Amino acid sequence: MRIPNQILLFTSLFILVLSPSCKKDPIVLNNKSIHFDVLAQNLEDAFGPGCVGFQYSISQNGTLKTENAIGKAILAIDGPETNYTVNHRKSVHSMTKTITAAAMVHALEANGISVDAFIAPYLPERWELSPEVDDITFRELLTHKSGLRGTRDSYESMKTYMEAGGFSTKDVSTSVGYANVNFTLMRILIPMTSPIVNPALNDVLNTQGGESFDNMVSQGYIAYVRNTVLIPAGVDEEVGPYLWDTDEAEATRNYNFSNQSLNGYIHTDQTLLTGAGGWYMNTHDYSAFLAYLFHSQLPGIDQDEMISGELGMYVGKYGSLDYYTHNGAINNALDQGGRAEWIQIPSSDVTMVVQINSAENAFSTSEITGMMLDAYLDSYY
C-alpha cells in the first residue's frame, strides 16, 4: 500500500551499529569480573534443556559480546528439522511494547506534546468517545494505569471499547492493570499526534471509512517505528510485524514443549493488530534497538524519562541488583507459543535478550527473569 508522503514523517538520523566486540575479556567492576563466556554457558545450561529452541544475545556498553542459539527452529514433524540459529527471527511478543513506547515518546516530543497530555484529542474525530476517555493520559497508557482492559487489537474492537466506556479504576498496580489495549491504541496515536498527519488521516476516515483508515494508520505506525527507532539502531529496513525475512517453509515455528507431536505454527501478519506485540526480530536485532535506546544521545527520545517513568519497561530489584526489563509471552489454544525477555543491568551496563520458540516449557514464564539474573550473577566473580 502506498502511503502519502505527509504520513511517513521520516526522520534522518545516524545509525548506532551494534557490532561484535573484538575482545571477550572479562569486564572488571568493583574488583569482580563479568565473564561473558561463562554467562553464555549459564544461559544455555539454564534454558536449553527445557524448551524447543533458545536464542540469546549479550552486550555490554552497547557492544555485542556474544550470541548463540541452540535447539530447533523447526522440528521434524514440520520438516526438514532445522537447528535454531542466531539469524532466525520470530515474533518478540510483548517486548514490542518497549519499541512502541520509544516511538510514542519520540512522536510526543517531536510534536511538542507532553507525556501527561490527554489522549482524547488525538483519537479519530469520528469516534464518539465515552466521557471516561477524557481523563486518560499518554503516561497512563505507557504504564498500564489507564483503567483500560483487554487486548482490543483490531480497529473495530478499539473503537467499540473506547465509545462504550465502563473502564476499570485507574492507578492500580501494573500487575492488575496490564492490558494490551494500552499499546494497541498507540498504533493509532503515534501517527495521529502529528499536526500534519492528523487531518489527512481523519479525512481518510470521513471519506473512505474505517477499513481504509485502519490500513493507513497501521502503515503509518510501522513506518514511524522503522524510521525513528529501528532503522537508526541498525535493524534491517524491511523489519515489520510480520514474516519478512524468509518464506514460510523456513520460518521459525512455535511449539508446545510438553507435547511435540503437534505441528508448530507461524504467527500471522500483525499489521492490523500490532502495537502491543508482533514485531518479527531476532535477539541480535533487539539488542541493537536496546543499544540505541540506552546509549544514543539522539534527539527525540528521552531515555531518562522512559526509565524513571517506567514507560514501556519495568524497573526491578533482584536482591541488591537493580535492573530494567520487559518480557513477552503467547499461547494458542493448544498451548503452543513462545517466550521472550530483555534485561538491562545499569551497574555493569550488561544487556541480555532471550527468545524461546515454545510454550509449556520445563520452566514457567515467571521464572525466566530469575533464571537470567542468576546466570548473570554466577558469571560475575
mmCIF file with all atom_site columns, C-alpha atoms in Angstrom, residues 153-364:
data_model
loop_
_atom_site.group_PDB
_atom_site.id
_atom_site.type_symbol
_atom_site.label_atom_id
_atom_site.label_alt_id
_atom_site.label_comp_id
_atom_site.label_asym_id
_atom_site.label_entity_id
_atom_site.label_seq_id
_atom_site.pdbx_PDB_ins_code
_atom_site.Cartn_x
_atom_site.Cartn_y
_atom_site.Cartn_z
_atom_site.occupancy
_atom_site.B_iso_or_equiv
_atom_site.pdbx_formal_charge
_atom_site.auth_seq_id
_atom_site.auth_comp_id
_atom_site.auth_asym_id
_atom_site.auth_atom_id
_atom_site.pdbx_PDB_model_num
ATOM 1   C CA . ASP A 1 153 ? -6.096  -5.165  18.979 1.00 0.00 ? 153 ASP A CA 1
ATOM 2   C CA . SER A 1 154 ? -8.319  -4.643  15.935 1.00 0.00 ? 154 SER A CA 1
ATOM 3   C CA . TYR A 1 155 ? -9.580  -1.233  14.833 1.00 0.00 ? 155 TYR A CA 1
ATOM 4   C CA . GLU A 1 156 ? -13.240 -2.099  15.405 1.00 0.00 ? 156 GLU A CA 1
ATOM 5   C CA . SER A 1 157 ? -12.618 -3.582  18.846 1.00 0.00 ? 157 SER A CA 1
ATOM 6   C CA . MET A 1 158 ? -10.726 -0.450  19.922 1.00 0.00 ? 158 MET A CA 1
ATOM 7   C CA . LYS A 1 159 ? -13.401 1.866   18.547 1.00 0.00 ? 159 LYS A CA 1
ATOM 8   C CA . THR A 1 160 ? -16.252 -0.057  20.184 1.00 0.00 ? 160 THR A CA 1
ATOM 9   C CA . TYR A 1 161 ? -14.472 -0.193  23.535 1.00 0.00 ? 161 TYR A CA 1
ATOM 10  C CA . MET A 1 162 ? -13.477 3.475   23.615 1.00 0.00 ? 162 MET A CA 1
ATOM 11  C CA . GLU A 1 163 ? -17.016 4.509   22.738 1.00 0.00 ? 163 GLU A CA 1
ATOM 12  C CA . ALA A 1 164 ? -18.742 2.175   25.212 1.00 0.00 ? 164 ALA A CA 1
ATOM 13  C CA . GLY A 1 165 ? -16.670 3.032   28.282 1.00 0.00 ? 165 GLY A CA 1
ATOM 14  C CA . GLY A 1 166 ? -17.132 1.156   31.528 1.00 0.00 ? 166 GLY A CA 1
ATOM 15  C CA . PHE A 1 167 ? -13.413 1.156   32.254 1.00 0.00 ? 167 PHE A CA 1
ATOM 16  C CA . SER A 1 168 ? -11.812 -0.078  35.470 1.00 0.00 ? 168 SER A CA 1
ATOM 17  C CA . THR A 1 169 ? -10.380 2.031   38.283 1.00 0.00 ? 169 THR A CA 1
ATOM 18  C CA . LYS A 1 170 ? -7.230  3.918   37.313 1.00 0.00 ? 170 LYS A CA 1
ATOM 19  C CA . ASP A 1 171 ? -3.872  3.974   39.062 1.00 0.00 ? 171 ASP A CA 1
ATOM 20  C CA . VAL A 1 172 ? -3.914  0.332   40.049 1.00 0.00 ? 172 VAL A CA 1
ATOM 21  C CA . SER A 1 173 ? -0.720  -1.679  40.156 1.00 0.00 ? 173 SER A CA 1
ATOM 22  C CA . THR A 1 174 ? 0.555   -2.760  36.772 1.00 0.00 ? 174 THR A CA 1
ATOM 23  C CA . SER A 1 175 ? 0.221   -6.394  37.816 1.00 0.00 ? 175 SER A CA 1
ATOM 24  C CA . VAL A 1 176 ? -3.535  -5.800  37.778 1.00 0.00 ? 176 VAL A CA 1
ATOM 25  C CA . GLY A 1 177 ? -3.778  -3.104  35.123 1.00 0.00 ? 177 GLY A CA 1
ATOM 26  C CA . TYR A 1 178 ? -1.545  -4.624  32.443 1.00 0.00 ? 178 TYR A CA 1
ATOM 27  C CA . ALA A 1 179 ? -3.551  -4.699  29.203 1.00 0.00 ? 179 ALA A CA 1
ATOM 28  C CA . ASN A 1 180 ? -2.566  -4.844  25.539 1.00 0.00 ? 180 ASN A CA 1
ATOM 29  C CA . VAL A 1 181 ? -5.153  -2.231  24.559 1.00 0.00 ? 181 VAL A CA 1
ATOM 30  C CA . ASN A 1 182 ? -2.956  0.482   26.095 1.00 0.00 ? 182 ASN A CA 1
ATOM 31  C CA . PHE A 1 183 ? -0.361  -0.180  23.401 1.00 0.00 ? 183 PHE A CA 1
ATOM 32  C CA . THR A 1 184 ? -2.582  -1.204  20.504 1.00 0.00 ? 184 THR A CA 1
ATOM 33  C CA . LEU A 1 185 ? -4.087  2.285   20.789 1.00 0.00 ? 185 LEU A CA 1
ATOM 34  C CA . MET A 1 186 ? -0.614  3.685   20.099 1.00 0.00 ? 186 MET A CA 1
ATOM 35  C CA . ARG A 1 187 ? -0.789  2.183   16.618 1.00 0.00 ? 187 ARG A CA 1
ATOM 36  C CA . ILE A 1 188 ? -3.337  4.941   16.039 1.00 0.00 ? 188 ILE A CA 1
ATOM 37  C CA . LEU A 1 189 ? -1.945  7.588   18.386 1.00 0.00 ? 189 LEU A CA 1
ATOM 38  C CA . ILE A 1 190 ? 1.609   7.644   17.020 1.00 0.00 ? 190 ILE A CA 1
ATOM 39  C CA . PRO A 1 191 ? 0.647   8.890   13.537 1.00 0.00 ? 191 PRO A CA 1
ATOM 40  C CA . MET A 1 192 ? -2.336  10.887  14.862 1.00 0.00 ? 192 MET A CA 1
ATOM 41  C CA . THR A 1 193 ? -0.175  13.051  17.155 1.00 0.00 ? 193 THR A CA 1
ATOM 42  C CA . SER A 1 194 ? 1.341   14.819  14.164 1.00 0.00 ? 194 SER A CA 1
ATOM 43  C CA . PRO A 1 195 ? -0.447  18.085  13.285 1.00 0.00 ? 195 PRO A CA 1
ATOM 44  C CA . ILE A 1 196 ? 0.425   17.375  9.635  1.00 0.00 ? 196 ILE A CA 1
ATOM 45  C CA . VAL A 1 197 ? -0.800  13.798  9.525  1.00 0.00 ? 197 VAL A CA 1
ATOM 46  C CA . ASN A 1 198 ? -3.860  14.062  11.775 1.00 0.00 ? 198 ASN A CA 1
ATOM 47  C CA . PRO A 1 199 ? -6.103  15.979  9.312  1.00 0.00 ? 199 PRO A CA 1
ATOM 48  C CA . ALA A 1 200 ? -5.115  13.683  6.438  1.00 0.00 ? 200 ALA A CA 1
ATOM 49  C CA . LEU A 1 201 ? -5.970  10.567  8.423  1.00 0.00 ? 201 LEU A CA 1
ATOM 50  C CA . ASN A 1 202 ? -9.265  11.988  9.644  1.00 0.00 ? 202 ASN A CA 1
ATOM 51  C CA . ASP A 1 203 ? -10.119 12.885  6.056  1.00 0.00 ? 203 ASP A CA 1
ATOM 52  C CA . VAL A 1 204 ? -9.497  9.263   5.031  1.00 0.00 ? 204 VAL A CA 1
ATOM 53  C CA . LEU A 1 205 ? -11.774 8.118   7.858  1.00 0.00 ? 205 LEU A CA 1
ATOM 54  C CA . ASN A 1 206 ? -14.510 10.582  6.906  1.00 0.00 ? 206 ASN A CA 1
ATOM 55  C CA . THR A 1 207 ? -14.440 9.886   3.174  1.00 0.00 ? 207 THR A CA 1
ATOM 56  C CA . GLN A 1 208 ? -13.310 6.271   2.835  1.00 0.00 ? 208 GLN A CA 1
ATOM 57  C CA . GLY A 1 209 ? -14.323 4.677   6.131  1.00 0.00 ? 209 GLY A CA 1
ATOM 58  C CA . GLY A 1 210 ? -12.742 2.655   8.885  1.00 0.00 ? 210 GLY A CA 1
ATOM 59  C CA . GLU A 1 211 ? -11.078 -0.033  6.769  1.00 0.00 ? 211 GLU A CA 1
ATOM 60  C CA . SER A 1 212 ? -9.066  2.457   4.727  1.00 0.00 ? 212 SER A CA 1
ATOM 61  C CA . PHE A 1 213 ? -8.228  4.444   7.857  1.00 0.00 ? 213 PHE A CA 1
ATOM 62  C CA . ASP A 1 214 ? -7.117  1.268   9.644  1.00 0.00 ? 214 ASP A CA 1
ATOM 63  C CA . ASN A 1 215 ? -4.777  0.324   6.796  1.00 0.00 ? 215 ASN A CA 1
ATOM 64  C CA . MET A 1 216 ? -3.411  3.858   6.518  1.00 0.00 ? 216 MET A CA 1
ATOM 65  C CA . VAL A 1 217 ? -2.810  4.377   10.229 1.00 0.00 ? 217 VAL A CA 1
ATOM 66  C CA . SER A 1 218 ? -1.247  0.931   10.686 1.00 0.00 ? 218 SER A CA 1
ATOM 67  C CA . GLN A 1 219 ? 1.175   1.535   7.834  1.00 0.00 ? 219 GLN A CA 1
ATOM 68  C CA . GLY A 1 220 ? 1.937   4.950   9.315  1.00 0.00 ? 220 GLY A CA 1
ATOM 69  C CA . TYR A 1 221 ? 2.737   3.362   12.682 1.00 0.00 ? 221 TYR A CA 1
ATOM 70  C CA . ILE A 1 222 ? 5.045   0.797   11.065 1.00 0.00 ? 222 ILE A CA 1
ATOM 71  C CA . ALA A 1 223 ? 6.838   3.477   9.042  1.00 0.00 ? 223 ALA A CA 1
ATOM 72  C CA . TYR A 1 224 ? 7.299   5.673   12.108 1.00 0.00 ? 224 TYR A CA 1
ATOM 73  C CA . VAL A 1 225 ? 8.694   2.840   14.228 1.00 0.00 ? 225 VAL A CA 1
ATOM 74  C CA . ARG A 1 226 ? 11.048  1.789   11.450 1.00 0.00 ? 226 ARG A CA 1
ATOM 75  C CA . ASN A 1 227 ? 12.352  5.246   10.649 1.00 0.00 ? 227 ASN A CA 1
ATOM 76  C CA . THR A 1 228 ? 12.683  6.777   14.105 1.00 0.00 ? 228 THR A CA 1
ATOM 77  C CA . VAL A 1 229 ? 13.540  3.756   16.247 1.00 0.00 ? 229 VAL A CA 1
ATOM 78  C CA . LEU A 1 230 ? 14.626  0.574   14.462 1.00 0.00 ? 230 LEU A CA 1
ATOM 79  C CA . ILE A 1 231 ? 16.492  1.641   11.319 1.00 0.00 ? 231 ILE A CA 1
ATOM 80  C CA . PRO A 1 232 ? 18.553  4.244   13.258 1.00 0.00 ? 232 PRO A CA 1
ATOM 81  C CA . ALA A 1 233 ? 19.516  1.381   15.582 1.00 0.00 ? 233 ALA A CA 1
ATOM 82  C CA . GLY A 1 234 ? 20.886  -0.613  12.666 1.00 0.00 ? 234 GLY A CA 1
ATOM 83  C CA . VAL A 1 235 ? 17.966  -3.021  12.257 1.00 0.00 ? 235 VAL A CA 1
ATOM 84  C CA . ASP A 1 236 ? 17.126  -4.085  8.691  1.00 0.00 ? 236 ASP A CA 1
ATOM 85  C CA . GLU A 1 237 ? 14.918  -1.546  6.912  1.00 0.00 ? 237 GLU A CA 1
ATOM 86  C CA . GLU A 1 238 ? 12.423  -4.279  5.959  1.00 0.00 ? 238 GLU A CA 1
ATOM 87  C CA . VAL A 1 239 ? 11.664  -5.146  9.595  1.00 0.00 ? 239 VAL A CA 1
ATOM 88  C CA . GLY A 1 240 ? 7.959   -5.346  10.372 1.00 0.00 ? 240 GLY A CA 1
ATOM 89  C CA . PRO A 1 241 ? 5.256   -7.042  12.459 1.00 0.00 ? 241 PRO A CA 1
ATOM 90  C CA . TYR A 1 242 ? 5.048   -9.956  10.042 1.00 0.00 ? 242 TYR A CA 1
ATOM 91  C CA . LEU A 1 243 ? 7.220   -12.630 8.449  1.00 0.00 ? 243 LEU A CA 1
ATOM 92  C CA . TRP A 1 244 ? 9.548   -10.515 6.309  1.00 0.00 ? 244 TRP A CA 1
ATOM 93  C CA . ASP A 1 245 ? 12.964  -12.168 6.057  1.00 0.00 ? 245 ASP A CA 1
ATOM 94  C CA . THR A 1 246 ? 12.182  -15.671 4.762  1.00 0.00 ? 246 THR A CA 1
ATOM 95  C CA . ASP A 1 247 ? 9.407   -17.793 3.318  1.00 0.00 ? 247 ASP A CA 1
ATOM 96  C CA . GLU A 1 248 ? 7.053   -19.826 5.480  1.00 0.00 ? 248 GLU A CA 1
ATOM 97  C CA . ALA A 1 249 ? 8.812   -23.124 4.776  1.00 0.00 ? 249 ALA A CA 1
ATOM 98  C CA . GLU A 1 250 ? 11.963  -21.880 6.522  1.00 0.00 ? 250 GLU A CA 1
ATOM 99  C CA . ALA A 1 251 ? 10.329  -19.772 9.231  1.00 0.00 ? 251 ALA A CA 1
ATOM 100 C CA . THR A 1 252 ? 10.758  -20.474 12.926 1.00 0.00 ? 252 THR A CA 1
ATOM 101 C CA . ARG A 1 253 ? 7.775   -22.358 14.331 1.00 0.00 ? 253 ARG A CA 1
ATOM 102 C CA . ASN A 1 254 ? 6.145   -22.015 17.749 1.00 0.00 ? 254 ASN A CA 1
ATOM 103 C CA . TYR A 1 255 ? 5.697   -25.231 19.712 1.00 0.00 ? 255 TYR A CA 1
ATOM 104 C CA . ASN A 1 256 ? 4.358   -26.846 22.855 1.00 0.00 ? 256 ASN A CA 1
ATOM 105 C CA . PHE A 1 257 ? 7.490   -28.201 24.528 1.00 0.00 ? 257 PHE A CA 1
ATOM 106 C CA . SER A 1 258 ? 5.495   -30.707 26.568 1.00 0.00 ? 258 SER A CA 1
ATOM 107 C CA . ASN A 1 259 ? 3.684   -32.068 23.502 1.00 0.00 ? 259 ASN A CA 1
ATOM 108 C CA . GLN A 1 260 ? 5.959   -32.060 20.483 1.00 0.00 ? 260 GLN A CA 1
ATOM 109 C CA . SER A 1 261 ? 3.635   -34.296 18.484 1.00 0.00 ? 261 SER A CA 1
ATOM 110 C CA . LEU A 1 262 ? 1.774   -31.156 17.416 1.00 0.00 ? 262 LEU A CA 1
ATOM 111 C CA . ASN A 1 263 ? 2.708   -29.271 14.275 1.00 0.00 ? 263 ASN A CA 1
ATOM 112 C CA . GLY A 1 264 ? 4.196   -25.896 15.074 1.00 0.00 ? 264 GLY A CA 1
ATOM 113 C CA . TYR A 1 265 ? 2.644   -22.676 13.852 1.00 0.00 ? 265 TYR A CA 1
ATOM 114 C CA . ILE A 1 266 ? 3.880   -19.390 12.415 1.00 0.00 ? 266 ILE A CA 1
ATOM 115 C CA . HIS A 1 267 ? 2.488   -16.106 13.690 1.00 0.00 ? 267 HIS A CA 1
ATOM 116 C CA . THR A 1 268 ? 0.165   -14.420 11.250 1.00 0.00 ? 268 THR A CA 1
ATOM 117 C CA . ASP A 1 269 ? 0.668   -10.971 9.758  1.00 0.00 ? 269 ASP A CA 1
ATOM 118 C CA . GLN A 1 270 ? 0.124   -8.491  12.606 1.00 0.00 ? 270 GLN A CA 1
ATOM 119 C CA . THR A 1 271 ? -0.019  -5.291  10.524 1.00 0.00 ? 271 THR A CA 1
ATOM 120 C CA . LEU A 1 272 ? -3.594  -4.504  11.578 1.00 0.00 ? 272 LEU A CA 1
ATOM 121 C CA . LEU A 1 273 ? -3.140  -5.807  15.123 1.00 0.00 ? 273 LEU A CA 1
ATOM 122 C CA . THR A 1 274 ? 0.297   -4.637  16.238 1.00 0.00 ? 274 THR A CA 1
ATOM 123 C CA . GLY A 1 275 ? 1.351   -2.087  18.843 1.00 0.00 ? 275 GLY A CA 1
ATOM 124 C CA . ALA A 1 276 ? 1.366   -4.388  21.850 1.00 0.00 ? 276 ALA A CA 1
ATOM 125 C CA . GLY A 1 277 ? 3.075   -7.304  20.100 1.00 0.00 ? 277 GLY A CA 1
ATOM 126 C CA . GLY A 1 278 ? 4.017   -8.862  16.818 1.00 0.00 ? 278 GLY A CA 1
ATOM 127 C CA . TRP A 1 279 ? 7.302   -7.393  15.552 1.00 0.00 ? 279 TRP A CA 1
ATOM 128 C CA . TYR A 1 280 ? 9.459   -10.092 13.911 1.00 0.00 ? 280 TYR A CA 1
ATOM 129 C CA . MET A 1 281 ? 13.061  -9.874  15.136 1.00 0.00 ? 281 MET A CA 1
ATOM 130 C CA . ASN A 1 282 ? 15.896  -11.980 16.470 1.00 0.00 ? 282 ASN A CA 1
ATOM 131 C CA . THR A 1 283 ? 17.831  -11.245 19.646 1.00 0.00 ? 283 THR A CA 1
ATOM 132 C CA . HIS A 1 284 ? 20.582  -9.521  17.650 1.00 0.00 ? 284 HIS A CA 1
ATOM 133 C CA . ASP A 1 285 ? 18.039  -7.104  16.159 1.00 0.00 ? 285 ASP A CA 1
ATOM 134 C CA . TYR A 1 286 ? 16.501  -6.438  19.540 1.00 0.00 ? 286 TYR A CA 1
ATOM 135 C CA . SER A 1 287 ? 19.894  -5.902  21.192 1.00 0.00 ? 287 SER A CA 1
ATOM 136 C CA . ALA A 1 288 ? 20.652  -3.287  18.544 1.00 0.00 ? 288 ALA A CA 1
ATOM 137 C CA . PHE A 1 289 ? 17.420  -1.500  19.454 1.00 0.00 ? 289 PHE A CA 1
ATOM 138 C CA . LEU A 1 290 ? 18.324  -1.588  23.159 1.00 0.00 ? 290 LEU A CA 1
ATOM 139 C CA . ALA A 1 291 ? 21.824  -0.270  22.415 1.00 0.00 ? 291 ALA A CA 1
ATOM 140 C CA . TYR A 1 292 ? 20.163  2.654   20.643 1.00 0.00 ? 292 TYR A CA 1
ATOM 141 C CA . LEU A 1 293 ? 17.657  3.159   23.435 1.00 0.00 ? 293 LEU A CA 1
ATOM 142 C CA . PHE A 1 294 ? 20.126  3.110   26.318 1.00 0.00 ? 294 PHE A CA 1
ATOM 143 C CA . HIS A 1 295 ? 23.228  4.611   24.705 1.00 0.00 ? 295 HIS A CA 1
ATOM 144 C CA . SER A 1 296 ? 22.348  7.014   21.917 1.00 0.00 ? 296 SER A CA 1
ATOM 145 C CA . GLN A 1 297 ? 22.002  10.688  22.630 1.00 0.00 ? 297 GLN A CA 1
ATOM 146 C CA . LEU A 1 298 ? 19.910  11.342  19.548 1.00 0.00 ? 298 LEU A CA 1
ATOM 147 C CA . PRO A 1 299 ? 17.153  13.929  19.894 1.00 0.00 ? 299 PRO A CA 1
ATOM 148 C CA . GLY A 1 300 ? 13.603  12.743  20.183 1.00 0.00 ? 300 GLY A CA 1
ATOM 149 C CA . ILE A 1 301 ? 13.683  10.002  22.815 1.00 0.00 ? 301 ILE A CA 1
ATOM 150 C CA . ASP A 1 302 ? 14.153  10.923  26.476 1.00 0.00 ? 302 ASP A CA 1
ATOM 151 C CA . GLN A 1 303 ? 15.759  7.770   27.860 1.00 0.00 ? 303 GLN A CA 1
ATOM 152 C CA . ASP A 1 304 ? 15.779  9.096   31.423 1.00 0.00 ? 304 ASP A CA 1
ATOM 153 C CA . GLU A 1 305 ? 12.038  9.757   31.214 1.00 0.00 ? 305 GLU A CA 1
ATOM 154 C CA . MET A 1 306 ? 11.384  6.269   29.868 1.00 0.00 ? 306 MET A CA 1
ATOM 155 C CA . ILE A 1 307 ? 13.412  4.630   32.637 1.00 0.00 ? 307 ILE A CA 1
ATOM 156 C CA . SER A 1 308 ? 12.324  6.732   35.617 1.00 0.00 ? 308 SER A CA 1
ATOM 157 C CA . GLY A 1 309 ? 8.719   6.721   34.442 1.00 0.00 ? 309 GLY A CA 1
ATOM 158 C CA . GLU A 1 310 ? 8.802   3.014   33.536 1.00 0.00 ? 310 GLU A CA 1
ATOM 159 C CA . LEU A 1 311 ? 7.388   3.797   30.108 1.00 0.00 ? 311 LEU A CA 1
ATOM 160 C CA . GLY A 1 312 ? 7.260   0.547   28.167 1.00 0.00 ? 312 GLY A CA 1
ATOM 161 C CA . MET A 1 313 ? 9.561   -1.133  30.672 1.00 0.00 ? 313 MET A CA 1
ATOM 162 C CA . TYR A 1 314 ? 9.800   -2.042  34.325 1.00 0.00 ? 314 TYR A CA 1
ATOM 163 C CA . VAL A 1 315 ? 12.405  -1.282  36.974 1.00 0.00 ? 315 VAL A CA 1
ATOM 164 C CA . GLY A 1 316 ? 13.112  -4.231  39.249 1.00 0.00 ? 316 GLY A CA 1
ATOM 165 C CA . LYS A 1 317 ? 15.398  -5.340  42.052 1.00 0.00 ? 317 LYS A CA 1
ATOM 166 C CA . TYR A 1 318 ? 16.811  -8.858  42.469 1.00 0.00 ? 318 TYR A CA 1
ATOM 167 C CA . GLY A 1 319 ? 18.424  -8.922  45.885 1.00 0.00 ? 319 GLY A CA 1
ATOM 168 C CA . SER A 1 320 ? 20.617  -5.827  45.733 1.00 0.00 ? 320 SER A CA 1
ATOM 169 C CA . LEU A 1 321 ? 20.772  -5.835  41.930 1.00 0.00 ? 321 LEU A CA 1
ATOM 170 C CA . ASP A 1 322 ? 18.795  -3.176  40.045 1.00 0.00 ? 322 ASP A CA 1
ATOM 171 C CA . TYR A 1 323 ? 17.625  -3.961  36.517 1.00 0.00 ? 323 TYR A CA 1
ATOM 172 C CA . TYR A 1 324 ? 15.257  -2.845  33.739 1.00 0.00 ? 324 TYR A CA 1
ATOM 173 C CA . THR A 1 325 ? 13.151  -5.322  31.812 1.00 0.00 ? 325 THR A CA 1
ATOM 174 C CA . HIS A 1 326 ? 10.176  -6.286  29.696 1.00 0.00 ? 326 HIS A CA 1
ATOM 175 C CA . ASN A 1 327 ? 9.085   -9.753  28.692 1.00 0.00 ? 327 ASN A CA 1
ATOM 176 C CA . GLY A 1 328 ? 6.709   -11.310 26.209 1.00 0.00 ? 328 GLY A CA 1
ATOM 177 C CA . ALA A 1 329 ? 4.683   -14.499 26.000 1.00 0.00 ? 329 ALA A CA 1
ATOM 178 C CA . ILE A 1 330 ? 1.946   -16.041 23.913 1.00 0.00 ? 330 ILE A CA 1
ATOM 179 C CA . ASN A 1 331 ? -0.015  -19.296 23.922 1.00 0.00 ? 331 ASN A CA 1
ATOM 180 C CA . ASN A 1 332 ? -2.608  -20.545 21.484 1.00 0.00 ? 332 ASN A CA 1
ATOM 181 C CA . ALA A 1 333 ? -5.463  -22.937 22.273 1.00 0.00 ? 333 ALA A CA 1
ATOM 182 C CA . LEU A 1 334 ? -3.050  -25.893 22.040 1.00 0.00 ? 334 LEU A CA 1
ATOM 183 C CA . ASP A 1 335 ? -0.584  -24.217 24.427 1.00 0.00 ? 335 ASP A CA 1
ATOM 184 C CA . GLN A 1 336 ? 1.879   -23.610 21.633 1.00 0.00 ? 336 GLN A CA 1
ATOM 185 C CA . GLY A 1 337 ? 3.659   -20.307 21.697 1.00 0.00 ? 337 GLY A CA 1
ATOM 186 C CA . GLY A 1 338 ? 6.827   -18.502 22.619 1.00 0.00 ? 338 GLY A CA 1
ATOM 187 C CA . ARG A 1 339 ? 8.596   -16.535 25.301 1.00 0.00 ? 339 ARG A CA 1
ATOM 188 C CA . ALA A 1 340 ? 10.976  -13.573 25.216 1.00 0.00 ? 340 ALA A CA 1
ATOM 189 C CA . GLU A 1 341 ? 12.613  -11.193 27.660 1.00 0.00 ? 341 GLU A CA 1
ATOM 190 C CA . TRP A 1 342 ? 15.200  -8.458  27.782 1.00 0.00 ? 342 TRP A CA 1
ATOM 191 C CA . ILE A 1 343 ? 17.090  -7.329  30.879 1.00 0.00 ? 343 ILE A CA 1
ATOM 192 C CA . GLN A 1 344 ? 19.431  -4.358  31.219 1.00 0.00 ? 344 GLN A CA 1
ATOM 193 C CA . ILE A 1 345 ? 21.636  -4.090  34.316 1.00 0.00 ? 345 ILE A CA 1
ATOM 194 C CA . PRO A 1 346 ? 22.693  -0.451  34.817 1.00 0.00 ? 346 PRO A CA 1
ATOM 195 C CA . SER A 1 347 ? 25.515  -1.131  37.300 1.00 0.00 ? 347 SER A CA 1
ATOM 196 C CA . SER A 1 348 ? 27.527  -3.085  34.708 1.00 0.00 ? 348 SER A CA 1
ATOM 197 C CA . ASP A 1 349 ? 25.703  -1.920  31.562 1.00 0.00 ? 349 ASP A CA 1
ATOM 198 C CA . VAL A 1 350 ? 25.165  -5.536  30.561 1.00 0.00 ? 350 VAL A CA 1
ATOM 199 C CA . THR A 1 351 ? 22.115  -6.331  28.437 1.00 0.00 ? 351 THR A CA 1
ATOM 200 C CA . MET A 1 352 ? 20.683  -9.800  27.842 1.00 0.00 ? 352 MET A CA 1
ATOM 201 C CA . VAL A 1 353 ? 17.961  -10.667 25.333 1.00 0.00 ? 353 VAL A CA 1
ATOM 202 C CA . VAL A 1 354 ? 16.447  -14.149 25.065 1.00 0.00 ? 354 VAL A CA 1
ATOM 203 C CA . GLN A 1 355 ? 13.935  -15.716 22.682 1.00 0.00 ? 355 GLN A CA 1
ATOM 204 C CA . ILE A 1 356 ? 12.241  -19.111 23.125 1.00 0.00 ? 356 ILE A CA 1
ATOM 205 C CA . ASN A 1 357 ? 10.083  -20.703 20.439 1.00 0.00 ? 357 ASN A CA 1
ATOM 206 C CA . SER A 1 358 ? 7.907   -22.840 22.693 1.00 0.00 ? 358 SER A CA 1
ATOM 207 C CA . ALA A 1 359 ? 5.371   -22.644 25.500 1.00 0.00 ? 359 ALA A CA 1
ATOM 208 C CA . GLU A 1 360 ? 4.643   -25.191 28.248 1.00 0.00 ? 360 GLU A CA 1
ATOM 209 C CA . ASN A 1 361 ? 8.368   -25.318 28.897 1.00 0.00 ? 361 ASN A CA 1
ATOM 210 C CA . ALA A 1 362 ? 10.163  -27.005 31.785 1.00 0.00 ? 362 ALA A CA 1
ATOM 211 C CA . PHE A 1 363 ? 10.225  -23.578 33.441 1.00 0.00 ? 363 PHE A CA 1
ATOM 212 C CA . SER A 1 364 ? 7.392   -21.106 33.906 1.00 0.00 ? 364 SER A CA 1
#
